[in-house]
Amino acid sequence: MIPYGRQIITKEDIREVIDVLNSDFLTQGPKVPLFEEAITQYTKAKYAIAVNSATSALHLGCLALNLGAGDYLWTSAISFVASANCALYCQANVEFIDIDYETNNICMNALEEKLLSATRNGKLPKIVVAVHMAGQSCDMRRLFALSKIYNFKIIEDASHAVGAKYLGNFIGGCQYSDITIFSFHPVKIITTGEGGMALTNSESLAYKIKLLRSHGITKEKAFLIDQDRDGWYYEQTELGYNYRMSDIQAALGLSQLKRVDFYVERRMKLFDRYQDILKSTKFILPKLSSDSYSSNHLYIIKIISEGKTSNRDFVYKKLINSGIGVNLHYMPIYKQPYYVKKYGEIFLPNSEKYFNTALTLPLYPGMSYEDQDFICQELIHSLSDH
Ligand SMILES: *Cc1c(COP(=O)(O)O)cnc(C)c1O
C-alpha cells in the first residue's frame, strides 16, 4: 500500500538519537532548549516551547490565554479534532466556522458574519484557532484586523505548515497571532515521533506555557514567592501537566529541521507534477494562493458527483483496492459522534460539500515519480468505467 504520508529517517537522525541514548540526559537535558532555539531562529518567533504533541501545545496555548468556563473558542469545521478539543479541555465551548471551498481554510466572510451575529447575542469568541489547511496559510491579515475589532485572540494551528510561508515570512513568526503551534507527528513535515511546539512573541505567554508544561512548577528565583531558599527549592504556583518533550525526541527534531526546506521543496515538486498530470481531467485540483508558500502537507482534490451515487466514494474504493492509500482529511468536526451528542446537528454548507467531494492523494518527500504516475493513472482510469 502506498501511504498518504510517510516520514524520512536518515542515518544522521539515527546517530543523533543514539548519542542522546548514550548521554546523561534522556529528558530535561540540553537537546530540548537547543531544538527550541533552532525553531526560533528558523521562524523568527521570540519564544518556542517544545511539548509532547501539538494537542498539548493547543491545550497550553488556550490556558495561557485564560480560556475557561463560559468562554467560546471558534475554529474551522474542517480540521483534525484537536483544533476544537483544546477548548473543551478548558471547560469552554466550541463553535465552528465554515470553510472557503477553494482554499479549504476558514471563510473570512463567514467568520465576519458570525462575529456580527455573535455581537448581538453576546457570544463573541475569546480565541479563534486558524488552521492552515494542507500547509497553506489562512488570510491572516484579514483575521488579525477582525481580531482588533472584535477583541479575540488568535492561535495558528500550523500543524500542517512547518516550513510554509505567509507574505514571504515563515509561519510560526506570529506576526498576526498570539501563539502558533506545530506538530511533529510522523505524517507531518518534520518529525520527533510524537511532539509539538508552541511559538509566541509574548514573554508572559511563553512563561505561562513553560510553567504549565511541567506541573506548574518553577525553580527560577525571580518567580519564586519565597526567594530565601536553597538550590533544591521549587514552587508549584499553577496546576500544570507533564507535557514535556524528551531529549531523544528533540535530538531527532534538531536533525530533521536541517532538512525542512528540502522536504518542502520536494513536496512542492510533487505538487507541481500532480497539477501538471491531472490538469486536463475533470477533477477539481487544489489552488495555491499568491500570498503564501504552502508546505503541501496534503494534496487534496475534489470529485464532484453528477448523479445520486458518490463519485468520490467510488474513486476512494477503487484506489484503495489498487494499493493506493487515499484518505479523507477531514470529516467536519461537528459530525463526530461526541460533538453531535454535545451540540446536536449542525450543517455548514461548504464543509458538507467538502466532506462529500474531497480526497487526499498520497504526498510525502520520499514518494517516487513512478508511484505518483501510477496513482495518477489509476485515478484517471477510476471514473472512466463508472
Ligand atoms: C496533527 C494535527 C494536530 C495534532 O497533532 P499531534 O502532534 O498529533 O497532537 C492538530 N491539528 C491539526 C490540524 C493536525 O493536523
Short mmCIF file of C-alpha atoms and ligand atoms in Angstrom, two decimals:
data_model
loop_
_atom_site.label_atom_id
_atom_site.label_comp_id
_atom_site.label_asym_id
_atom_site.label_seq_id
_atom_site.Cartn_x
_atom_site.Cartn_y
_atom_site.Cartn_z
CA MET A 1 0.00 0.00 0.00
CA ILE A 2 1.34 3.45 -0.92
CA PRO A 3 0.66 5.51 2.25
CA TYR A 4 -0.77 9.05 2.11
CA GLY A 5 2.20 10.30 4.15
CA ARG A 6 5.47 8.91 5.41
CA GLN A 7 8.49 10.19 7.34
CA ILE A 8 12.13 10.05 6.19
CA ILE A 9 14.68 8.94 8.80
CA THR A 10 18.34 9.30 7.79
CA LYS A 11 21.47 7.65 9.21
CA GLU A 12 22.33 11.02 10.74
CA ASP A 13 18.94 11.17 12.52
CA ILE A 14 19.64 7.75 14.00
CA ARG A 15 23.16 8.75 15.05
CA GLU A 16 21.82 11.85 16.83
CA VAL A 17 19.23 9.80 18.72
CA ILE A 18 21.81 7.17 19.72
CA ASP A 19 24.11 9.92 21.00
CA VAL A 20 21.36 11.03 23.38
CA LEU A 21 20.70 7.45 24.48
CA ASN A 22 24.39 7.20 25.40
CA SER A 23 24.38 10.56 27.21
CA ASP A 24 23.47 11.54 30.78
CA PHE A 25 20.10 13.07 29.91
CA LEU A 26 17.24 11.30 28.18
CA THR A 27 14.97 14.16 29.17
CA GLN A 28 15.37 17.66 30.68
CA GLY A 29 18.88 17.82 29.21
CA PRO A 30 20.44 20.18 26.64
CA LYS A 31 18.69 18.98 23.45
CA VAL A 32 15.24 20.44 24.18
CA PRO A 33 16.47 24.04 24.61
CA LEU A 34 18.72 23.59 21.55
CA PHE A 35 15.73 22.47 19.47
CA GLU A 36 13.66 25.39 20.78
CA GLU A 37 16.47 27.79 19.92
CA ALA A 38 16.77 26.34 16.40
CA ILE A 39 13.00 26.73 15.87
CA THR A 40 13.06 30.38 17.00
CA GLN A 41 15.92 31.07 14.60
CA TYR A 42 14.05 29.38 11.77
CA THR A 43 10.67 31.05 12.36
CA LYS A 44 11.84 34.36 13.91
CA ALA A 45 9.43 33.86 16.82
CA LYS A 46 10.86 35.20 20.07
CA TYR A 47 9.93 32.16 22.15
CA ALA A 48 9.44 28.47 21.39
CA ILE A 49 8.31 25.89 23.94
CA ALA A 50 8.68 22.22 22.97
CA VAL A 51 5.97 19.85 24.17
CA ASN A 52 4.98 16.21 23.66
CA SER A 53 2.34 16.93 20.97
CA ALA A 54 0.58 19.68 19.07
CA THR A 55 -2.52 18.72 21.04
CA SER A 56 -0.69 19.62 24.27
CA ALA A 57 0.54 22.86 22.69
CA LEU A 58 -3.06 23.78 21.81
CA HIS A 59 -4.22 22.98 25.35
CA LEU A 60 -1.46 25.07 26.96
CA GLY A 61 -2.00 27.88 24.45
CA CYS A 62 -5.67 28.08 25.43
CA LEU A 63 -4.82 28.02 29.16
CA ALA A 64 -2.18 30.73 28.73
CA LEU A 65 -4.80 32.90 27.01
CA ASN A 66 -7.10 32.29 30.02
CA LEU A 67 -9.77 30.33 28.19
CA GLY A 68 -12.23 28.99 30.76
CA ALA A 69 -15.81 28.03 31.60
CA GLY A 70 -18.37 30.15 29.75
CA ASP A 71 -15.87 31.27 27.09
CA TYR A 72 -16.09 30.48 23.37
CA LEU A 73 -13.39 29.21 21.05
CA TRP A 74 -14.07 29.19 17.32
CA THR A 75 -12.26 27.07 14.78
CA SER A 76 -12.60 25.67 11.29
CA ALA A 77 -15.15 22.88 10.83
CA ILE A 78 -12.63 21.10 8.59
CA SER A 79 -9.67 20.21 10.78
CA PHE A 80 -8.35 17.47 13.00
CA VAL A 81 -10.42 17.17 16.19
CA ALA A 82 -7.55 18.51 18.34
CA SER A 83 -8.16 22.05 16.98
CA ALA A 84 -11.52 22.00 18.81
CA ASN A 85 -10.90 19.64 21.73
CA CYS A 86 -8.48 22.12 23.32
CA ALA A 87 -11.46 24.35 24.19
CA LEU A 88 -13.30 21.52 25.91
CA TYR A 89 -10.22 20.68 28.00
CA CYS A 90 -10.62 24.20 29.41
CA GLN A 91 -14.38 23.81 30.06
CA ALA A 92 -15.05 26.36 27.30
CA ASN A 93 -17.45 25.99 24.33
CA VAL A 94 -16.56 25.41 20.69
CA GLU A 95 -18.26 26.86 17.65
CA PHE A 96 -17.36 26.02 14.08
CA ILE A 97 -16.73 28.36 11.16
CA ASP A 98 -17.49 27.24 7.62
CA ILE A 99 -14.65 26.95 5.12
CA ASP A 100 -13.93 28.57 1.78
CA TYR A 101 -14.41 25.70 -0.68
CA GLU A 102 -11.48 26.89 -2.80
CA THR A 103 -8.79 27.21 -0.09
CA ASN A 104 -10.26 24.76 2.47
CA ASN A 105 -9.38 27.36 5.12
CA ILE A 106 -11.76 29.37 7.32
CA CYS A 107 -14.01 31.52 5.11
CA MET A 108 -13.34 35.07 6.26
CA ASN A 109 -16.77 36.25 5.06
CA ALA A 110 -18.49 33.51 7.06
CA LEU A 111 -16.35 34.45 10.05
CA GLU A 112 -17.24 38.13 9.77
CA GLU A 113 -20.97 37.35 9.53
CA LYS A 114 -20.74 35.07 12.53
CA LEU A 115 -18.89 37.75 14.51
CA LEU A 116 -21.63 40.25 13.69
CA SER A 117 -24.39 37.97 14.94
CA ALA A 118 -22.33 36.99 17.99
CA THR A 119 -22.03 40.67 18.86
CA ARG A 120 -25.85 40.80 19.02
CA ASN A 121 -26.23 37.72 21.24
CA GLY A 122 -23.14 38.36 23.38
CA LYS A 123 -21.32 35.15 22.42
CA LEU A 124 -18.15 36.53 20.87
CA PRO A 125 -15.14 34.19 20.88
CA LYS A 126 -12.20 34.64 23.20
CA ILE A 127 -9.96 32.68 20.83
CA VAL A 128 -10.08 31.83 17.13
CA VAL A 129 -7.94 28.83 16.13
CA ALA A 130 -6.91 29.37 12.49
CA VAL A 131 -5.92 26.11 10.81
CA HIS A 132 -3.50 26.36 7.85
CA MET A 133 -5.12 23.51 5.97
CA ALA A 134 -2.69 21.32 3.98
CA GLY A 135 0.06 23.86 4.71
CA GLN A 136 -1.50 26.88 3.00
CA SER A 137 -1.83 29.95 5.20
CA CYS A 138 -5.18 31.42 6.17
CA ASP A 139 -5.81 35.08 5.28
CA MET A 140 -4.01 36.21 8.44
CA ARG A 141 -4.08 39.94 7.73
CA ARG A 142 -7.86 39.92 7.50
CA LEU A 143 -8.15 37.69 10.57
CA PHE A 144 -5.83 39.98 12.51
CA ALA A 145 -7.88 43.05 11.51
CA LEU A 146 -11.07 41.30 12.69
CA SER A 147 -9.40 40.33 15.98
CA LYS A 148 -8.78 44.02 16.70
CA ILE A 149 -12.42 44.94 16.00
CA TYR A 150 -14.00 42.04 17.89
CA ASN A 151 -11.33 41.64 20.53
CA PHE A 152 -10.35 38.00 20.26
CA LYS A 153 -7.01 36.19 20.46
CA ILE A 154 -5.56 34.13 17.62
CA ILE A 155 -3.89 30.72 17.77
CA GLU A 156 -2.49 29.47 14.47
CA ASP A 157 -2.78 25.69 14.22
CA ALA A 158 0.21 25.27 11.90
CA SER A 159 0.41 21.50 12.38
CA HIS A 160 0.47 21.19 8.57
CA ALA A 161 2.51 24.31 7.90
CA VAL A 162 6.05 23.89 9.26
CA GLY A 163 8.30 25.38 6.57
CA ALA A 164 5.43 27.23 4.86
CA LYS A 165 5.44 30.99 4.34
CA TYR A 166 2.89 33.79 4.51
CA LEU A 167 3.73 37.09 2.77
CA GLY A 168 7.34 35.98 2.50
CA ASN A 169 7.82 35.08 6.18
CA PHE A 170 7.94 31.62 7.70
CA ILE A 171 4.77 30.61 9.51
CA GLY A 172 5.48 30.50 13.22
CA GLY A 173 6.75 34.09 13.49
CA CYS A 174 3.37 35.09 14.99
CA GLN A 175 3.20 38.43 13.12
CA TYR A 176 -0.60 38.12 13.03
CA SER A 177 -1.29 35.87 16.01
CA ASP A 178 -0.68 35.41 19.72
CA ILE A 179 0.51 31.81 19.52
CA THR A 180 1.39 29.38 16.73
CA ILE A 181 1.55 25.63 17.26
CA PHE A 182 3.47 23.00 15.28
CA SER A 183 3.07 19.21 15.18
CA PHE A 184 5.95 16.79 14.72
CA HIS A 185 3.85 13.66 14.23
CA PRO A 186 5.49 11.38 11.60
CA VAL A 187 2.99 12.23 8.84
CA LYS A 188 3.68 15.97 9.23
CA ILE A 189 6.52 17.97 7.65
CA ILE A 190 9.30 17.04 10.12
CA THR A 191 9.02 14.57 12.97
CA THR A 192 10.10 13.82 16.52
CA GLY A 193 7.98 10.63 16.70
CA GLU A 194 5.40 12.45 18.79
CA GLY A 195 5.92 16.10 19.58
CA GLY A 196 4.82 19.68 19.21
CA MET A 197 5.86 23.28 19.77
CA ALA A 198 4.18 26.46 20.92
CA LEU A 199 5.60 29.71 19.49
CA THR A 200 4.92 33.25 20.64
CA ASN A 201 6.43 36.72 20.78
CA SER A 202 4.93 37.40 24.22
CA GLU A 203 7.21 36.93 27.20
CA SER A 204 4.29 36.42 29.59
CA LEU A 205 2.56 33.83 27.37
CA ALA A 206 5.86 31.99 26.94
CA TYR A 207 6.40 31.95 30.70
CA LYS A 208 2.90 30.61 31.35
CA ILE A 209 3.15 27.88 28.71
CA LYS A 210 6.55 26.81 30.02
CA LEU A 211 5.25 26.70 33.58
CA LEU A 212 2.19 24.62 32.66
CA ARG A 213 4.29 22.23 30.55
CA SER A 214 5.96 20.97 33.71
CA HIS A 215 3.39 20.70 36.54
CA GLY A 216 3.10 24.46 37.12
CA ILE A 217 6.44 24.26 38.90
CA THR A 218 9.22 26.84 38.76
CA LYS A 219 12.76 26.97 40.15
CA GLU A 220 13.61 30.34 38.64
CA LYS A 221 14.47 32.61 41.54
CA ALA A 222 12.86 35.72 40.06
CA PHE A 223 9.47 33.97 40.04
CA LEU A 224 9.56 32.37 43.49
CA ILE A 225 7.26 33.65 46.22
CA ASP A 226 9.78 32.60 48.89
CA GLN A 227 13.14 33.66 47.46
CA ASP A 228 15.22 32.91 50.53
CA ARG A 229 15.81 29.19 50.00
CA ASP A 230 18.49 26.68 48.94
CA GLY A 231 19.01 25.26 45.47
CA TRP A 232 16.68 22.24 45.87
CA TYR A 233 13.67 24.53 46.32
CA TYR A 234 10.86 24.82 43.80
CA GLU A 235 7.32 26.12 43.94
CA GLN A 236 4.13 24.99 42.27
CA THR A 237 2.14 28.12 41.52
CA GLU A 238 -0.37 26.77 38.95
CA LEU A 239 -2.00 23.42 38.19
CA GLY A 240 0.18 22.21 35.30
CA TYR A 241 0.82 18.96 33.45
CA ASN A 242 3.68 16.79 32.30
CA TYR A 243 3.66 17.76 28.63
CA ARG A 244 7.46 17.79 28.24
CA MET A 245 9.31 16.70 25.12
CA SER A 246 12.21 14.31 25.81
CA ASP A 247 15.80 14.91 24.68
CA ILE A 248 15.53 11.80 22.49
CA GLN A 249 12.70 13.48 20.57
CA ALA A 250 14.41 16.87 20.48
CA ALA A 251 17.60 15.35 19.02
CA LEU A 252 15.55 13.82 16.22
CA GLY A 253 13.76 17.15 15.69
CA LEU A 254 17.04 19.09 15.53
CA SER A 255 18.40 16.69 12.96
CA GLN A 256 15.18 16.74 10.91
CA LEU A 257 14.97 20.55 11.00
CA LYS A 258 18.19 20.73 8.95
CA ARG A 259 16.27 19.21 6.03
CA VAL A 260 12.93 21.03 6.40
CA ASP A 261 13.41 23.30 3.38
CA PHE A 262 14.48 20.35 1.25
CA TYR A 263 11.35 18.44 2.30
CA VAL A 264 9.09 21.36 1.48
CA GLU A 265 10.76 21.87 -1.92
CA ARG A 266 10.35 18.18 -2.65
CA ARG A 267 6.66 18.37 -1.68
CA MET A 268 6.23 21.39 -3.97
CA LYS A 269 7.85 19.49 -6.83
CA LEU A 270 5.43 16.57 -6.34
CA PHE A 271 2.54 19.04 -6.04
CA ASP A 272 3.52 20.62 -9.37
CA ARG A 273 3.77 17.20 -11.01
CA TYR A 274 0.26 16.27 -9.80
CA GLN A 275 -1.09 19.57 -11.13
CA ASP A 276 0.58 19.01 -14.47
CA ILE A 277 -0.50 15.39 -14.96
CA LEU A 278 -4.09 16.00 -13.78
CA LYS A 279 -4.69 19.41 -15.36
CA SER A 280 -6.94 18.26 -18.19
CA THR A 281 -9.04 15.87 -16.08
CA LYS A 282 -12.45 16.62 -14.56
CA PHE A 283 -11.10 16.57 -11.01
CA ILE A 284 -11.01 19.88 -9.15
CA LEU A 285 -7.36 20.48 -8.32
CA PRO A 286 -6.07 22.49 -5.34
CA LYS A 287 -5.20 26.14 -5.90
CA LEU A 288 -2.28 27.84 -4.25
CA SER A 289 -2.87 31.46 -3.31
CA SER A 290 -0.27 34.05 -4.26
CA ASP A 291 0.19 35.45 -0.73
CA SER A 292 1.55 32.21 0.68
CA TYR A 293 4.07 29.45 0.03
CA SER A 294 2.44 26.16 1.01
CA SER A 295 4.31 23.29 2.64
CA ASN A 296 1.87 20.96 0.81
CA HIS A 297 1.32 18.64 3.74
CA LEU A 298 -1.67 17.19 1.87
CA TYR A 299 -2.70 17.05 -1.80
CA ILE A 300 -6.49 17.32 -1.78
CA ILE A 301 -8.57 17.03 -4.94
CA LYS A 302 -12.36 17.31 -5.21
CA ILE A 303 -14.53 14.88 -7.10
CA ILE A 304 -17.99 16.16 -7.95
CA SER A 305 -20.82 13.66 -8.49
CA GLU A 306 -23.40 14.13 -11.21
CA GLY A 307 -25.97 11.56 -10.17
CA LYS A 308 -27.00 10.18 -6.81
CA THR A 309 -24.02 7.86 -6.28
CA SER A 310 -20.89 9.47 -4.92
CA ASN A 311 -18.07 9.51 -7.44
CA ARG A 312 -15.69 10.31 -4.60
CA ASP A 313 -16.65 7.18 -2.66
CA PHE A 314 -16.33 5.15 -5.85
CA VAL A 315 -12.86 6.53 -6.62
CA TYR A 316 -11.80 6.08 -2.99
CA LYS A 317 -12.69 2.37 -3.05
CA LYS A 318 -11.06 1.77 -6.44
CA LEU A 319 -7.78 3.38 -5.42
CA ILE A 320 -7.66 1.57 -2.08
CA ASN A 321 -8.19 -1.69 -3.98
CA SER A 322 -5.22 -0.75 -6.20
CA GLY A 323 -3.00 -0.37 -3.12
CA ILE A 324 -3.10 3.44 -3.04
CA GLY A 325 -3.61 4.87 0.45
CA VAL A 326 -6.00 7.68 -0.39
CA ASN A 327 -7.63 9.32 2.60
CA LEU A 328 -10.11 11.97 3.71
CA HIS A 329 -8.94 14.97 5.74
CA TYR A 330 -11.38 15.58 7.39
CA MET A 331 -14.98 14.89 8.27
CA PRO A 332 -16.44 18.12 9.71
CA ILE A 333 -15.60 18.01 13.43
CA TYR A 334 -19.24 18.81 14.29
CA LYS A 335 -20.24 15.47 12.71
CA GLN A 336 -18.10 13.45 15.15
CA PRO A 337 -20.47 11.48 17.42
CA TYR A 338 -19.03 13.17 20.52
CA TYR A 339 -19.81 16.61 19.13
CA VAL A 340 -23.26 15.60 17.83
CA LYS A 341 -24.11 14.39 21.33
CA LYS A 342 -22.82 17.62 22.85
CA TYR A 343 -24.11 20.23 20.40
CA GLY A 344 -26.73 18.46 18.24
CA GLU A 345 -26.93 18.55 14.45
CA ILE A 346 -25.01 21.32 12.67
CA PHE A 347 -24.88 22.00 8.92
CA LEU A 348 -22.30 24.28 7.32
CA PRO A 349 -22.78 24.18 3.53
CA ASN A 350 -19.18 24.38 2.28
CA SER A 351 -17.93 21.98 4.92
CA GLU A 352 -20.63 19.48 3.88
CA LYS A 353 -19.71 19.92 0.22
CA TYR A 354 -16.06 19.43 1.10
CA PHE A 355 -16.90 16.28 3.07
CA ASN A 356 -18.78 14.83 0.09
CA THR A 357 -16.15 15.61 -2.55
CA ALA A 358 -12.62 15.79 -1.05
CA LEU A 359 -9.99 13.11 -1.49
CA THR A 360 -6.39 13.18 -0.23
CA LEU A 361 -3.85 11.65 -2.62
CA PRO A 362 -0.50 10.38 -1.28
CA LEU A 363 2.18 13.07 -1.00
CA TYR A 364 5.39 12.83 1.00
CA PRO A 365 9.00 13.77 0.24
CA GLY A 366 10.18 10.17 -0.26
CA MET A 367 7.47 9.34 -2.81
CA SER A 368 8.84 8.25 -6.20
CA TYR A 369 7.69 9.69 -9.53
CA GLU A 370 6.84 6.11 -10.58
CA ASP A 371 4.42 5.80 -7.66
CA GLN A 372 2.98 9.22 -8.45
CA ASP A 373 2.49 8.30 -12.13
CA PHE A 374 0.80 5.06 -11.06
CA ILE A 375 -1.54 6.97 -8.70
CA CYS A 376 -2.49 9.41 -11.47
CA GLN A 377 -3.05 6.61 -13.97
CA GLU A 378 -5.32 4.70 -11.56
CA LEU A 379 -7.14 7.91 -10.64
CA ILE A 380 -7.80 8.86 -14.27
CA HIS A 381 -8.99 5.34 -15.13
CA SER A 382 -11.10 5.03 -11.98
CA LEU A 383 -14.02 7.09 -13.32
CA SER A 384 -13.83 6.03 -16.98
CA ASP A 385 -15.55 2.69 -16.28
CA HIS A 386 -18.05 4.16 -13.83
C1 LIG B 1 -1.90 16.51 13.53
C2 LIG B 1 -2.73 17.66 13.90
C3 LIG B 1 -2.91 18.07 15.23
C4 LIG B 1 -2.43 17.26 16.40
O1 LIG B 1 -1.10 16.99 16.34
P1 LIG B 1 -0.42 15.99 17.42
O2 LIG B 1 1.02 16.40 17.40
O3 LIG B 1 -0.65 14.62 16.87
O4 LIG B 1 -1.08 16.21 18.72
C5 LIG B 1 -3.65 19.20 15.47
N1 LIG B 1 -4.19 19.92 14.48
C6 LIG B 1 -4.05 19.56 13.19
C7 LIG B 1 -4.65 20.41 12.13
C8 LIG B 1 -3.34 18.40 12.86
O5 LIG B 1 -3.23 18.03 11.58
#
